[in-house]
């Protein structure tokens, strides 16, 4: 076999590989000898079919199989002889006009991974922002659950509504005297003082009685999601259909037992644990972001363009999908189109960080064990319908690329944990708001996984893309495992459940009105 390098520019390599016809013929003969004893043909005893007859009948198929096997072996030899680390599956083209009995000339093009010196971990310093969970926060969490258990009963006749009461109302919203889309609702439940409607809406209903009809005037916030309502003054024609008083729940042992617990102390302990887990997650995000920023600032090596393009396509697909579901899809698409090159830079950063973390992990023996991988596969299988789970498990086990993609986030987390252990960490106590602000200040983004959506305005798509640099980039997959796309498709996931409010808030929700009012804020504001 003859190998000639034709391109060596940056991370791009190209070769012509000539495979002698004799090598291919030898493999064909080997296949003929292998299958001849198994061939059954009328007129011949089992295993006694002449080899030349087997070759005549099965020759084309045997030649194709031998050619494919020889090409795979040639690629393996090319990679080994030239000590290549392919970034993605090489592109292989068989010369035009090839026919059986001729030498096979291949054109092989690929991109290789850059040589990255494992960075020195000496002097790595990180600040860990810690949010202590106080009893007042636990009290607040308990009270939220108690508020969610509040039951409303009809108020006495002619009773005037006050803060904490629930109203059942119909309303019609207008801007400049014209009703606007989504501004009408019937049998809408509203609790005065809950803060779930736009500023000024609830306050103007204090003192109303059943049967009252009232017109209120409010101004939509400048950051209201609907573009046509931002900053606009609007009137709402209100009809009060019911006034209900709320009964307060006392947070005591009996209340805890209603929730299936033994005591209030147990409830408080569980809530404190949840709060500590939440803040610990935010702390980890802050530290990880700071770590990745340090790594990114200290390394600027070239990365394979094909990997960047693949990462960009993944980001772009997500962004365009989200933009298509915005209130004004055309405007949202225009916005991301204007910043397309910024997204390419984000993709490049993700790939570079992925390669760097992979290099650090390999240099320091970080591994995902077989037991951990098995747990990952079984956890991921739960996303699928019960009848498809075993097929998904078999799919991942048989497709190295699928397994690598599943393993990548855990591998990244293990490398990050390794770096945390190596770093000099200084702790500082802060409030939750200060911690959140610190996260947002780093690269100007909010973590996609941990942070809630913005209450009044959806986070810009660019921030989401930047935040996803926290996630395991495609570059995490070891190069030697890169394979062509699997022919066998993974089973389809089961339908996702609708998004739910936090447990302590969900109980407070009432049946949806006939039409949701845009005046109502998102649930996160409650």
Short mmCIF file of C-alpha atoms in Angstrom, two decimals:
data_model
loop_
_atom_site.label_atom_id
_atom_site.label_comp_id
_atom_site.label_asym_id
_atom_site.label_seq_id
_atom_site.Cartn_x
_atom_site.Cartn_y
_atom_site.Cartn_z
CA UNK A 1 0.00 0.00 0.00
CA UNK A 2 1.30 3.44 -0.94
CA UNK A 3 0.44 6.59 1.05
CA UNK A 4 1.25 10.09 -0.24
CA UNK A 5 0.49 13.22 1.77
CA UNK A 6 -1.03 15.91 -0.45
CA UNK A 7 -2.14 18.53 2.09
CA UNK A 8 -0.71 19.61 5.42
CA UNK A 9 -2.13 23.02 6.30
CA UNK A 10 -2.94 23.88 9.89
CA UNK A 11 -5.20 21.09 11.11
CA UNK A 12 -6.15 19.92 7.61
CA UNK A 13 -4.59 16.78 6.14
CA UNK A 14 -5.13 15.01 2.83
CA UNK A 15 -3.64 11.85 1.39
CA UNK A 16 -3.82 9.61 -1.65
CA UNK A 17 -3.78 5.95 -0.69
CA UNK A 18 -3.18 3.29 -3.34
CA UNK A 19 -4.25 -0.25 -2.47
CA UNK A 20 -2.81 -2.92 -4.78
CA UNK A 21 -5.37 -5.04 -6.60
CA UNK A 22 -3.58 -8.11 -5.25
CA UNK A 23 -4.43 -7.12 -1.67
CA UNK A 24 -8.11 -6.86 -2.51
CA UNK A 25 -8.06 -10.13 -4.48
CA UNK A 26 -6.39 -11.87 -1.55
CA UNK A 27 -9.22 -10.77 0.75
CA UNK A 28 -11.79 -11.98 -1.80
CA UNK A 29 -10.12 -15.41 -1.89
CA UNK A 30 -10.12 -15.48 1.89
CA UNK A 31 -13.86 -14.76 1.94
CA UNK A 32 -14.51 -17.45 -0.68
CA UNK A 33 -12.67 -20.07 1.41
CA UNK A 34 -14.54 -18.87 4.50
CA UNK A 35 -18.05 -19.20 3.12
CA UNK A 36 -17.63 -22.17 0.75
CA UNK A 37 -18.22 -24.81 3.47
CA UNK A 38 -21.49 -23.04 4.36
CA UNK A 39 -22.92 -22.71 0.82
CA UNK A 40 -25.84 -24.98 -0.05
CA UNK A 41 -26.66 -25.61 -3.72
CA UNK A 42 -28.84 -28.20 -5.46
CA UNK A 43 -26.77 -31.02 -6.93
CA UNK A 44 -23.92 -30.67 -4.46
CA UNK A 45 -23.37 -32.19 -1.07
CA UNK A 46 -23.15 -29.69 1.84
CA UNK A 47 -19.72 -28.04 1.82
CA UNK A 48 -18.77 -29.50 -1.57
CA UNK A 49 -19.76 -26.62 -3.84
CA UNK A 50 -16.72 -25.76 -6.01
CA UNK A 51 -14.95 -22.52 -5.04
CA UNK A 52 -15.06 -21.20 -8.62
CA UNK A 53 -18.87 -21.61 -8.64
CA UNK A 54 -19.16 -19.82 -5.29
CA UNK A 55 -16.98 -17.05 -6.71
CA UNK A 56 -19.15 -16.80 -9.82
CA UNK A 57 -22.42 -16.55 -7.91
CA UNK A 58 -21.30 -14.44 -4.92
CA UNK A 59 -18.32 -12.68 -6.45
CA UNK A 60 -19.69 -9.10 -6.67
CA UNK A 61 -20.91 -9.12 -3.09
CA UNK A 62 -17.69 -10.71 -1.84
CA UNK A 63 -15.61 -8.17 -3.75
CA UNK A 64 -17.56 -5.24 -2.31
CA UNK A 65 -17.17 -6.59 1.21
CA UNK A 66 -13.45 -7.21 0.67
CA UNK A 67 -13.01 -3.71 -0.76
CA UNK A 68 -14.76 -2.12 2.24
CA UNK A 69 -12.70 -4.17 4.68
CA UNK A 70 -9.48 -3.27 2.87
CA UNK A 71 -10.33 0.44 2.89
CA UNK A 72 -11.05 0.36 6.64
CA UNK A 73 -7.73 -1.41 7.23
CA UNK A 74 -5.94 1.15 5.04
CA UNK A 75 -7.43 4.02 7.04
CA UNK A 76 -6.38 2.40 10.31
CA UNK A 77 -2.84 2.02 8.95
CA UNK A 78 -2.81 5.62 7.70
CA UNK A 79 -3.84 6.93 11.13
CA UNK A 80 -1.29 4.73 12.91
CA UNK A 81 1.64 5.35 10.55
CA UNK A 82 1.18 9.14 10.56
CA UNK A 83 0.19 9.31 14.26
CA UNK A 84 -3.00 11.15 13.40
CA UNK A 85 -5.75 12.11 15.84
CA UNK A 86 -8.82 12.64 13.61
CA UNK A 87 -11.18 15.31 14.85
CA UNK A 88 -14.09 13.81 12.92
CA UNK A 89 -14.64 10.84 10.66
CA UNK A 90 -12.29 11.17 7.63
CA UNK A 91 -13.79 11.80 4.20
CA UNK A 92 -12.90 8.95 1.84
CA UNK A 93 -13.48 8.89 -1.92
CA UNK A 94 -12.73 6.00 -4.25
CA UNK A 95 -11.22 7.06 -7.57
CA UNK A 96 -13.57 7.34 -10.56
CA UNK A 97 -13.59 4.41 -12.95
CA UNK A 98 -12.46 1.85 -10.40
CA UNK A 99 -13.23 -1.73 -11.44
CA UNK A 100 -12.47 -5.13 -9.99
CA UNK A 101 -8.94 -6.21 -10.77
CA UNK A 102 -7.52 -2.67 -10.61
CA UNK A 103 -5.59 -0.91 -7.88
CA UNK A 104 -7.90 1.12 -5.65
CA UNK A 105 -6.88 4.76 -5.35
CA UNK A 106 -8.41 6.61 -2.40
CA UNK A 107 -8.52 10.30 -1.62
CA UNK A 108 -8.63 10.82 2.12
CA UNK A 109 -9.28 14.21 3.71
CA UNK A 110 -9.57 14.91 7.42
CA UNK A 111 -8.98 17.38 10.18
CA UNK A 112 -6.83 16.48 13.14
CA UNK A 113 -7.01 17.53 16.75
CA UNK A 114 -4.50 20.17 17.77
CA UNK A 115 -1.56 19.27 19.95
CA UNK A 116 -2.43 20.75 23.32
CA UNK A 117 0.07 20.85 26.13
CA UNK A 118 -1.68 19.98 29.36
CA UNK A 119 -1.84 23.28 31.22
CA UNK A 120 -0.07 23.76 34.50
CA UNK A 121 -2.52 23.64 37.39
CA UNK A 122 -0.19 25.49 39.71
CA UNK A 123 -1.52 28.80 40.94
CA UNK A 124 -5.14 28.09 39.99
CA UNK A 125 -7.28 30.25 42.26
CA UNK A 126 -11.05 30.36 42.56
CA UNK A 127 -13.51 32.22 44.73
CA UNK A 128 -16.41 30.20 46.12
CA UNK A 129 -19.47 32.30 46.87
CA UNK A 130 -21.50 30.58 49.58
CA UNK A 131 -25.09 31.39 50.52
CA UNK A 132 -25.94 30.31 54.07
CA UNK A 133 -29.53 29.15 54.49
CA UNK A 134 -31.07 30.92 57.45
CA UNK A 135 -34.14 30.10 59.48
CA UNK A 136 -35.95 33.07 57.95
CA UNK A 137 -35.60 31.49 54.51
CA UNK A 138 -36.96 28.21 55.84
CA UNK A 139 -39.86 30.13 57.43
CA UNK A 140 -40.58 31.73 54.07
CA UNK A 141 -40.59 28.35 52.33
CA UNK A 142 -42.94 26.90 54.95
CA UNK A 143 -45.26 29.89 54.59
CA UNK A 144 -45.32 29.49 50.81
CA UNK A 145 -46.51 25.93 51.19
CA UNK A 146 -49.10 27.00 53.77
CA UNK A 147 -50.30 29.73 51.43
CA UNK A 148 -50.66 27.16 48.72
CA UNK A 149 -53.04 25.21 50.92
CA UNK A 150 -55.29 28.22 51.46
CA UNK A 151 -58.95 27.51 50.75
CA UNK A 152 -61.30 30.26 49.61
CA UNK A 153 -64.98 30.42 50.61
CA UNK A 154 -67.66 32.84 49.48
CA UNK A 155 -67.65 36.06 51.47
CA UNK A 156 -70.88 37.37 53.10
CA UNK A 157 -73.21 39.31 50.84
CA UNK A 158 -72.03 42.86 50.07
CA UNK A 159 -68.61 42.13 51.63
CA UNK A 160 -65.89 44.38 50.24
CA UNK A 161 -62.75 42.76 48.89
CA UNK A 162 -59.54 43.31 50.80
CA UNK A 163 -55.96 42.17 50.47
CA UNK A 164 -55.73 38.39 50.61
CA UNK A 165 -59.23 37.90 49.21
CA UNK A 166 -59.86 36.13 45.95
CA UNK A 167 -62.00 37.63 43.20
CA UNK A 168 -63.64 35.86 40.29
CA UNK A 169 -63.86 38.41 37.49
CA UNK A 170 -64.51 38.91 33.80
CA UNK A 171 -62.46 41.59 32.10
CA UNK A 172 -61.96 43.23 28.73
CA UNK A 173 -58.73 45.11 28.05
CA UNK A 174 -58.45 48.02 25.62
CA UNK A 175 -55.68 50.24 24.30
CA UNK A 176 -56.82 53.56 22.84
CA UNK A 177 -60.37 52.30 23.18
CA UNK A 178 -59.74 49.18 21.05
CA UNK A 179 -59.80 45.68 22.53
CA UNK A 180 -56.44 43.94 22.08
CA UNK A 181 -55.76 40.28 21.43
CA UNK A 182 -55.46 38.22 24.61
CA UNK A 183 -56.91 40.98 26.78
CA UNK A 184 -60.18 39.24 27.54
CA UNK A 185 -60.93 36.61 30.18
CA UNK A 186 -63.94 35.11 31.90
CA UNK A 187 -64.09 33.63 35.41
CA UNK A 188 -60.52 34.70 36.06
CA UNK A 189 -59.35 34.03 39.63
CA UNK A 190 -57.31 36.85 41.14
CA UNK A 191 -55.93 37.11 44.68
CA UNK A 192 -55.48 40.72 45.75
CA UNK A 193 -51.93 41.30 46.91
CA UNK A 194 -50.47 38.25 45.17
CA UNK A 195 -48.55 40.43 42.70
CA UNK A 196 -49.36 38.11 39.81
CA UNK A 197 -50.92 40.78 37.63
CA UNK A 198 -49.21 43.85 36.23
CA UNK A 199 -48.56 46.72 38.67
CA UNK A 200 -51.68 48.65 39.63
CA UNK A 201 -54.18 46.01 38.49
CA UNK A 202 -54.88 44.25 41.78
CA UNK A 203 -54.66 47.35 43.97
CA UNK A 204 -57.53 49.06 42.14
CA UNK A 205 -59.86 46.18 42.94
CA UNK A 206 -59.64 46.62 46.71
CA UNK A 207 -63.10 47.38 48.04
CA UNK A 208 -65.17 45.95 45.20
CA UNK A 209 -68.28 43.83 45.85
CA UNK A 210 -70.09 41.09 43.95
CA UNK A 211 -71.90 42.60 40.97
CA UNK A 212 -69.67 45.68 40.74
CA UNK A 213 -68.62 46.87 37.34
CA UNK A 214 -65.50 48.99 37.25
CA UNK A 215 -63.06 50.42 34.73
CA UNK A 216 -59.43 50.54 35.81
CA UNK A 217 -56.46 52.14 34.08
CA UNK A 218 -52.99 50.57 34.14
CA UNK A 219 -49.72 50.97 32.25
CA UNK A 220 -47.94 47.91 30.88
CA UNK A 221 -44.26 47.66 31.93
CA UNK A 222 -41.62 48.69 29.41
CA UNK A 223 -40.23 45.16 29.47
CA UNK A 224 -43.60 43.45 28.98
CA UNK A 225 -43.25 40.42 26.64
CA UNK A 226 -45.88 41.59 24.11
CA UNK A 227 -44.22 44.18 21.86
CA UNK A 228 -47.52 45.90 21.04
CA UNK A 229 -48.27 46.50 24.73
CA UNK A 230 -44.89 47.61 26.11
CA UNK A 231 -45.27 50.88 27.99
CA UNK A 232 -48.85 51.34 26.75
CA UNK A 233 -51.67 52.70 28.90
CA UNK A 234 -54.69 50.38 28.91
CA UNK A 235 -58.14 50.24 30.42
CA UNK A 236 -59.86 47.13 31.70
CA UNK A 237 -63.63 46.77 32.02
CA UNK A 238 -64.07 44.63 35.13
CA UNK A 239 -67.15 42.68 36.24
CA UNK A 240 -66.91 41.18 39.74
CA UNK A 241 -68.67 37.82 39.91
CA UNK A 242 -67.51 36.58 43.32
CA UNK A 243 -65.58 37.68 46.41
CA UNK A 244 -64.01 34.95 48.50
CA UNK A 245 -62.22 35.05 51.86
CA UNK A 246 -59.18 32.86 52.36
CA UNK A 247 -58.71 30.61 55.35
CA UNK A 248 -55.18 30.61 56.73
CA UNK A 249 -53.33 27.40 57.40
CA UNK A 250 -51.27 27.25 60.58
CA UNK A 251 -47.86 25.75 60.00
CA UNK A 252 -47.71 23.20 62.82
CA UNK A 253 -47.30 19.46 63.28
CA UNK A 254 -50.86 18.82 62.11
CA UNK A 255 -50.19 20.77 58.95
CA UNK A 256 -47.03 18.71 58.34
CA UNK A 257 -49.00 15.49 58.84
CA UNK A 258 -51.46 16.65 56.17
CA UNK A 259 -48.48 16.65 53.80
CA UNK A 260 -47.58 13.07 54.75
CA UNK A 261 -44.75 13.97 57.15
CA UNK A 262 -44.32 13.25 60.84
CA UNK A 263 -43.77 16.74 62.15
CA UNK A 264 -43.15 20.37 61.34
CA UNK A 265 -39.51 19.83 62.27
CA UNK A 266 -39.21 17.17 59.55
CA UNK A 267 -40.83 19.52 57.02
CA UNK A 268 -38.43 22.30 57.94
CA UNK A 269 -35.49 19.94 57.64
CA UNK A 270 -36.55 18.84 54.17
CA UNK A 271 -37.08 22.40 53.01
CA UNK A 272 -33.73 23.50 54.40
CA UNK A 273 -32.06 20.64 52.53
CA UNK A 274 -33.75 21.70 49.29
CA UNK A 275 -32.67 25.31 49.74
CA UNK A 276 -29.09 24.25 50.48
CA UNK A 277 -29.09 22.04 47.39
CA UNK A 278 -30.36 24.92 45.24
CA UNK A 279 -27.75 27.36 46.48
CA UNK A 280 -25.01 24.73 46.21
CA UNK A 281 -25.96 24.30 42.56
CA UNK A 282 -25.70 28.04 41.97
CA UNK A 283 -22.35 28.13 43.78
CA UNK A 284 -21.03 25.34 41.57
CA UNK A 285 -22.23 27.21 38.46
CA UNK A 286 -20.44 30.36 39.61
CA UNK A 287 -17.20 28.47 40.28
CA UNK A 288 -17.41 26.52 37.04
CA UNK A 289 -18.01 29.67 35.01
CA UNK A 290 -15.03 31.35 36.66
CA UNK A 291 -12.88 28.27 36.01
CA UNK A 292 -13.86 28.05 32.35
CA UNK A 293 -13.25 31.76 31.89
CA UNK A 294 -9.72 31.34 33.29
CA UNK A 295 -9.05 28.41 30.99
CA UNK A 296 -10.46 30.21 27.95
CA UNK A 297 -8.44 33.35 28.68
CA UNK A 298 -5.19 31.38 28.91
CA UNK A 299 -5.54 29.28 25.76
CA UNK A 300 -6.08 30.34 22.17
CA UNK A 301 -5.05 27.36 20.03
CA UNK A 302 -6.55 26.57 16.64
CA UNK A 303 -9.56 24.23 16.62
CA UNK A 304 -10.85 22.02 13.79
CA UNK A 305 -13.27 24.06 11.61
CA UNK A 306 -15.55 21.04 11.10
CA UNK A 307 -16.01 20.68 14.86
CA UNK A 308 -16.78 24.37 15.20
CA UNK A 309 -19.27 24.15 12.34
CA UNK A 310 -20.98 21.13 13.91
CA UNK A 311 -21.19 22.94 17.25
CA UNK A 312 -22.49 26.07 15.57
CA UNK A 313 -25.17 24.13 13.72
CA UNK A 314 -26.31 22.62 17.01
CA UNK A 315 -26.51 26.08 18.63
CA UNK A 316 -28.19 27.61 15.59
CA UNK A 317 -30.80 24.88 15.40
CA UNK A 318 -31.71 25.47 19.03
CA UNK A 319 -31.85 29.23 18.57
CA UNK A 320 -34.00 29.16 15.44
CA UNK A 321 -36.36 26.69 17.08
CA UNK A 322 -36.76 28.97 20.10
CA UNK A 323 -37.13 32.05 17.90
CA UNK A 324 -39.92 30.36 15.95
CA UNK A 325 -41.89 30.06 19.18
CA UNK A 326 -41.44 33.68 20.24
CA UNK A 327 -44.39 36.06 20.18
CA UNK A 328 -42.86 37.76 17.13
CA UNK A 329 -40.91 35.00 15.34
CA UNK A 330 -39.86 37.20 12.43
CA UNK A 331 -38.34 39.80 14.74
CA UNK A 332 -36.64 37.14 16.88
CA UNK A 333 -35.10 35.48 13.81
CA UNK A 334 -33.89 38.86 12.55
CA UNK A 335 -32.26 39.51 15.92
CA UNK A 336 -30.26 36.28 15.96
CA UNK A 337 -29.32 36.63 12.27
CA UNK A 338 -27.72 39.99 13.09
CA UNK A 339 -25.45 38.27 15.62
CA UNK A 340 -24.69 35.11 13.68
CA UNK A 341 -20.93 35.60 13.81
CA UNK A 342 -21.08 36.02 17.58
CA UNK A 343 -22.67 32.58 17.78
CA UNK A 344 -19.81 31.14 15.73
CA UNK A 345 -17.38 32.56 18.28
CA UNK A 346 -19.40 30.95 21.05
CA UNK A 347 -19.24 27.62 19.19
CA UNK A 348 -15.47 28.00 18.83
CA UNK A 349 -15.13 28.73 22.56
CA UNK A 350 -17.17 25.62 23.39
CA UNK A 351 -15.05 23.39 21.17
CA UNK A 352 -11.81 24.84 22.52
CA UNK A 353 -12.92 24.37 26.12
CA UNK A 354 -14.08 20.84 25.36
CA UNK A 355 -10.71 19.89 23.87
CA UNK A 356 -8.86 21.53 26.72
CA UNK A 357 -10.90 19.78 29.42
CA UNK A 358 -10.51 16.49 27.57
CA UNK A 359 -6.73 16.96 27.45
CA UNK A 360 -6.60 17.80 31.17
CA UNK A 361 -8.72 14.76 31.98
CA UNK A 362 -6.61 12.38 29.91
CA UNK A 363 -3.37 13.78 31.27
CA UNK A 364 -4.57 13.26 34.83
CA UNK A 365 -6.31 9.90 34.50
CA UNK A 366 -9.87 11.14 34.85
CA UNK A 367 -12.24 8.40 33.71
CA UNK A 368 -15.90 7.47 33.62
CA UNK A 369 -16.17 3.94 35.01
CA UNK A 370 -18.19 1.18 33.37
CA UNK A 371 -20.55 1.23 36.35
CA UNK A 372 -21.10 5.00 35.99
CA UNK A 373 -21.68 4.60 32.26
CA UNK A 374 -24.25 1.87 32.84
CA UNK A 375 -26.08 4.11 35.29
CA UNK A 376 -26.05 6.96 32.75
CA UNK A 377 -27.52 4.75 30.05
CA UNK A 378 -30.31 3.49 32.28
CA UNK A 379 -31.14 6.99 33.50
CA UNK A 380 -31.29 8.28 29.92
CA UNK A 381 -33.51 5.35 28.95
CA UNK A 382 -36.17 6.62 31.34
CA UNK A 383 -36.88 9.45 28.88
CA UNK A 384 -38.30 6.91 26.46
CA UNK A 385 -41.49 4.92 26.39
CA UNK A 386 -41.27 1.75 28.41
CA UNK A 387 -41.43 -0.47 25.34
CA UNK A 388 -38.50 1.44 23.74
CA UNK A 389 -36.12 1.58 26.70
CA UNK A 390 -34.32 -1.69 26.04
CA UNK A 391 -33.89 -0.74 22.37
CA UNK A 392 -32.34 2.57 23.46
CA UNK A 393 -29.95 0.78 25.82
CA UNK A 394 -28.84 -1.57 23.04
CA UNK A 395 -28.49 1.36 20.63
CA UNK A 396 -26.14 3.26 22.96
CA UNK A 397 -24.10 0.15 23.70
CA UNK A 398 -23.63 -0.57 20.00
CA UNK A 399 -22.92 3.00 18.82
CA UNK A 400 -19.69 4.48 20.23
CA UNK A 401 -20.60 8.03 19.19
CA UNK A 402 -23.95 7.88 20.99
CA UNK A 403 -22.20 6.53 24.07
CA UNK A 404 -19.55 9.26 23.89
CA UNK A 405 -22.22 11.98 23.69
CA UNK A 406 -24.00 10.52 26.70
CA UNK A 407 -20.76 10.23 28.67
CA UNK A 408 -19.46 13.73 27.81
CA UNK A 409 -21.37 15.79 30.45
CA UNK A 410 -20.35 13.45 33.27
CA UNK A 411 -16.77 13.37 32.04
CA UNK A 412 -16.69 17.16 31.96
CA UNK A 413 -18.09 17.36 35.49
CA UNK A 414 -15.44 14.95 36.73
CA UNK A 415 -12.67 17.01 35.11
CA UNK A 416 -14.14 20.18 36.62
CA UNK A 417 -14.30 18.52 40.05
CA UNK A 418 -10.68 17.46 39.62
CA UNK A 419 -9.71 21.07 38.89
CA UNK A 420 -11.73 22.32 41.86
CA UNK A 421 -9.70 19.97 44.09
CA UNK A 422 -6.45 21.30 42.63
CA UNK A 423 -7.39 24.96 42.94
CA UNK A 424 -6.80 27.25 45.86
CA UNK A 425 -10.38 28.09 46.85
CA UNK A 426 -11.34 31.09 48.96
CA UNK A 427 -14.88 31.10 50.38
CA UNK A 428 -16.98 34.20 50.82
CA UNK A 429 -20.50 34.42 52.21
CA UNK A 430 -22.98 36.33 50.06
CA UNK A 431 -26.73 36.63 49.64
CA UNK A 432 -28.55 34.67 46.97
CA UNK A 433 -29.09 37.85 44.96
CA UNK A 434 -25.38 38.64 45.11
CA UNK A 435 -24.53 35.11 43.97
CA UNK A 436 -26.95 35.35 41.07
CA UNK A 437 -25.53 38.74 40.11
CA UNK A 438 -21.99 37.31 40.17
CA UNK A 439 -23.02 34.51 37.83
CA UNK A 440 -24.63 36.94 35.43
CA UNK A 441 -21.61 39.24 35.56
CA UNK A 442 -19.28 36.50 34.29
CA UNK A 443 -19.51 36.66 30.49
CA UNK A 444 -22.76 38.59 31.01
CA UNK A 445 -24.94 35.50 30.99
CA UNK A 446 -27.27 33.51 33.17
CA UNK A 447 -26.68 29.75 33.38
CA UNK A 448 -29.16 27.95 31.18
CA UNK A 449 -29.60 24.95 33.40
CA UNK A 450 -29.85 26.49 36.84
CA UNK A 451 -31.40 29.93 36.47
CA UNK A 452 -35.11 30.59 36.15
CA UNK A 453 -36.36 32.29 33.00
CA UNK A 454 -36.60 36.03 33.25
CA UNK A 455 -39.94 36.86 34.82
CA UNK A 456 -41.14 39.61 32.55
CA UNK A 457 -39.00 39.18 29.46
CA UNK A 458 -37.54 36.11 27.92
CA UNK A 459 -33.76 35.91 28.11
CA UNK A 460 -32.10 36.80 24.80
CA UNK A 461 -31.15 33.79 22.75
CA UNK A 462 -27.52 34.87 22.72
CA UNK A 463 -27.31 34.57 26.48
CA UNK A 464 -28.66 31.04 26.30
CA UNK A 465 -26.08 30.10 23.70
CA UNK A 466 -23.25 31.57 25.76
CA UNK A 467 -24.52 29.85 28.86
CA UNK A 468 -24.56 26.53 27.07
CA UNK A 469 -20.76 26.73 26.94
CA UNK A 470 -21.14 25.32 30.43
CA UNK A 471 -22.50 22.13 28.92
CA UNK A 472 -20.39 19.35 27.50
CA UNK A 473 -19.31 20.41 23.99
CA UNK A 474 -19.27 17.90 21.16
CA UNK A 475 -15.49 18.08 21.36
CA UNK A 476 -15.65 15.93 24.47
CA UNK A 477 -16.12 12.78 22.40
CA UNK A 478 -12.76 11.00 22.00
CA UNK A 479 -11.61 11.28 18.40
CA UNK A 480 -10.92 7.61 18.05
CA UNK A 481 -14.57 6.90 18.70
CA UNK A 482 -15.90 9.16 15.94
CA UNK A 483 -17.99 7.04 13.62
CA UNK A 484 -20.38 7.70 10.75
CA UNK A 485 -23.95 8.42 11.77
CA UNK A 486 -25.66 5.29 12.99
CA UNK A 487 -27.90 3.57 10.50
CA UNK A 488 -30.16 2.40 13.29
CA UNK A 489 -32.16 5.26 14.72
CA UNK A 490 -32.56 5.71 18.43
CA UNK A 491 -36.12 5.20 19.67
CA UNK A 492 -38.28 8.27 19.97
CA UNK A 493 -38.59 9.90 23.37
CA UNK A 494 -41.88 9.84 25.17
CA UNK A 495 -43.88 13.04 25.14
CA UNK A 496 -42.58 15.58 27.62
CA UNK A 497 -44.82 16.49 30.52
CA UNK A 498 -46.02 20.09 30.70
CA UNK A 499 -43.80 22.39 32.74
CA UNK A 500 -44.92 22.56 36.36
CA UNK A 501 -44.60 25.19 39.03
CA UNK A 502 -42.48 24.39 42.11
CA UNK A 503 -44.35 21.97 44.39
CA UNK A 504 -44.98 24.53 47.09
CA UNK A 505 -46.51 26.91 44.56
CA UNK A 506 -48.41 24.41 42.44
CA UNK A 507 -50.99 23.82 45.14
CA UNK A 508 -51.94 27.48 45.01
CA UNK A 509 -52.83 27.30 41.32
CA UNK A 510 -56.49 27.29 40.37
CA UNK A 511 -58.17 25.94 37.23
CA UNK A 512 -57.20 28.02 34.21
CA UNK A 513 -59.70 30.63 33.05
CA UNK A 514 -61.29 30.30 29.66
CA UNK A 515 -58.60 32.54 28.23
CA UNK A 516 -55.39 33.61 29.89
CA UNK A 517 -54.97 37.34 30.30
CA UNK A 518 -51.72 38.92 29.09
CA UNK A 519 -51.98 41.17 32.10
CA UNK A 520 -51.11 38.19 34.23
CA UNK A 521 -47.40 37.84 34.89
CA UNK A 522 -45.51 34.64 34.37
CA UNK A 523 -45.63 32.16 37.21
CA UNK A 524 -42.03 32.88 38.12
CA UNK A 525 -43.04 36.34 39.33
CA UNK A 526 -45.42 34.97 41.90
#
